[in-house]
Amino acid sequence: MGARLSDLGYAAGWAAVRALPESVARRLFTAGADLATRRQGPDSQLRRNLARVLGVAPAEVPDDLVRDAMRSYARYWREAFRLPSMDHEAVAREMDRTIDGLEHLDAALAAGRGVVVALPHAANWDLGGTWLARRYGSFATVAERLRPESLYQRFLDYREGLGFTIIPHSGG
């Protein structure tokens, strides 16, 4: 039952968030992040992760850093839910303007070699993948096979709709 609710929650997110004006969606997701931050305990996983990066004890992680990290995560989901309806050309122009090292990708592809690009779950990798697919014509990625299958299919449809070729991590 929990897996089915999760799938329905994502479906609702994709539908509802795209219908909202960007300013409303931004305020809602920021408020949700701030609420989630306030509910975090002093030894939350997020605080422990940040402590590891900073090399300090969890209690020494600044509260505003925890809040900003949670806001960043909320922004990722807001953008992910809105991405199918965003102006992909405008996104591509902005990314072309801000990404360093494009000449290396262009040179490798012009030489007829494939390129392996690491897009970690940092910032919005769906946005980065969309940019790659638009700029270079294709982009393949390995994806975790989520449960239930309907949720996996929802993410598969979403990412294929953005121009990705999906290779399932398992069960493919």
XYZ file of C-alpha atoms in Angstrom:
172
model
C 0.000 0.000 0.000
C 2.823 2.426 0.863
C 4.459 1.933 -2.538
C 1.190 2.674 -4.335
C 0.704 5.847 -2.261
C 4.226 6.903 -3.153
C 3.439 6.463 -6.843
C 0.213 8.454 -6.515
C 2.074 11.179 -4.608
C 4.568 11.594 -7.442
C 1.745 11.626 -9.985
C -0.022 14.353 -8.022
C 3.224 16.297 -7.713
C 3.874 16.240 -11.432
C 0.324 17.376 -12.183
C -0.180 19.975 -9.452
C 3.202 21.685 -9.391
C 3.202 22.298 -13.144
C -0.203 23.971 -12.833
C 1.045 26.480 -10.245
C 2.675 29.778 -11.132
C 6.449 29.513 -10.550
C 6.389 32.085 -7.734
C 3.709 30.122 -5.867
C 5.521 26.807 -6.371
C 8.776 28.384 -5.156
C 7.156 29.714 -1.974
C 5.394 26.408 -1.265
C 8.531 24.308 -1.698
C 10.627 26.727 0.366
C 8.020 26.664 3.142
C 7.935 22.862 2.985
C 11.728 22.728 3.231
C 11.711 25.074 6.210
C 9.045 22.974 7.935
C 11.031 19.791 7.286
C 14.153 21.492 8.656
C 12.390 22.461 11.876
C 11.245 18.858 12.306
C 14.793 17.525 11.936
C 16.287 16.172 15.119
C 19.740 17.142 16.368
C 21.130 13.902 14.927
C 19.244 13.787 11.614
C 20.779 12.051 8.617
C 21.091 15.367 6.772
C 22.953 16.962 9.695
C 25.234 13.902 9.967
C 25.963 14.032 6.229
C 26.816 17.726 6.410
C 28.964 17.108 9.497
C 30.949 14.512 7.581
C 31.569 16.948 4.727
C 32.568 19.733 7.129
C 34.646 17.481 9.368
C 32.764 18.497 12.512
C 30.350 16.916 14.974
C 26.653 17.024 13.951
C 25.905 19.504 16.749
C 28.418 21.918 15.176
C 26.701 22.054 11.784
C 25.133 25.510 11.445
C 21.337 25.444 11.400
C 21.272 27.762 8.393
C 23.376 25.254 6.435
C 20.891 22.475 7.245
C 18.049 24.780 6.165
C 19.827 25.740 2.937
C 20.555 22.086 2.123
C 16.894 21.199 2.639
C 15.830 24.160 0.484
C 18.191 22.960 -2.237
C 16.618 19.504 -2.104
C 13.127 21.029 -2.295
C 14.230 23.134 -5.264
C 15.395 19.973 -7.019
C 11.935 18.406 -6.671
C 10.153 21.621 -7.679
C 12.284 21.814 -10.815
C 11.893 18.091 -11.518
C 8.109 18.318 -11.343
C 8.092 21.437 -13.540
C 10.828 20.415 -15.987
C 8.577 18.835 -18.647
C 6.732 22.146 -19.056
C 9.764 24.450 -18.792
C 11.215 26.291 -21.794
C 14.000 23.831 -22.635
C 15.609 26.229 -25.110
C 15.925 28.900 -22.402
C 17.337 26.312 -20.004
C 19.852 25.194 -22.651
C 20.965 28.775 -23.328
C 21.530 29.390 -19.622
C 23.467 26.161 -19.206
C 25.577 26.861 -22.313
C 26.449 30.189 -20.731
C 27.426 28.785 -17.337
C 29.091 25.408 -18.003
C 32.874 25.364 -18.281
C 34.732 22.878 -20.457
C 32.221 22.376 -23.267
C 35.082 22.447 -25.739
C 36.250 19.082 -24.351
C 32.872 17.439 -24.974
C 32.611 19.011 -28.404
C 36.144 17.918 -29.385
C 35.625 14.318 -28.251
C 32.347 14.027 -30.113
C 33.770 15.710 -33.222
C 36.564 13.102 -33.176
C 33.927 10.364 -33.223
C 34.513 9.225 -29.655
C 31.807 8.712 -27.112
C 31.892 10.644 -23.877
C 31.187 9.490 -20.348
C 29.861 12.345 -18.230
C 29.263 12.012 -14.509
C 26.014 13.655 -13.466
C 25.801 13.018 -9.736
C 22.690 13.621 -7.696
C 23.924 17.115 -7.002
C 21.897 20.119 -8.043
C 19.432 19.027 -10.714
C 20.851 16.230 -12.797
C 17.573 15.896 -14.730
C 18.092 19.449 -15.946
C 21.680 18.589 -16.881
C 20.536 15.502 -18.731
C 17.917 17.506 -20.594
C 20.606 19.970 -21.640
C 22.886 17.122 -22.828
C 20.079 15.533 -24.848
C 19.173 18.842 -26.502
C 22.750 19.883 -27.218
C 24.107 16.545 -28.423
C 21.014 14.700 -29.642
C 21.109 11.845 -27.185
C 21.935 10.997 -23.619
C 21.885 7.573 -21.983
C 21.767 7.009 -18.253
C 21.496 4.126 -15.842
C 18.484 4.346 -13.545
C 17.493 2.495 -10.415
C 14.487 0.256 -10.901
C 12.007 1.755 -8.440
C 9.136 -0.048 -6.792
C 6.305 -0.262 -7.432
C 6.712 -0.866 -11.137
C 4.180 1.901 -11.832
C 6.500 4.441 -10.141
C 9.479 3.170 -12.141
C 7.386 3.490 -15.324
C 6.379 7.030 -14.343
C 10.045 8.063 -13.952
C 10.943 6.200 -17.150
C 8.248 8.067 -19.105
C 9.318 11.363 -17.512
C 12.993 10.973 -18.390
C 12.380 9.525 -21.851
C 10.102 12.514 -22.467
C 13.094 14.743 -21.689
C 15.189 12.949 -24.311
C 17.008 10.424 -22.102
C 17.658 6.821 -23.045
C 17.217 4.810 -19.848
C 19.191 1.676 -19.067
C 17.694 -0.006 -15.984
C 20.178 -0.855 -13.233
C 18.467 -4.226 -12.868
C 15.654 -6.121 -14.537
C 16.354 -4.741 -17.999
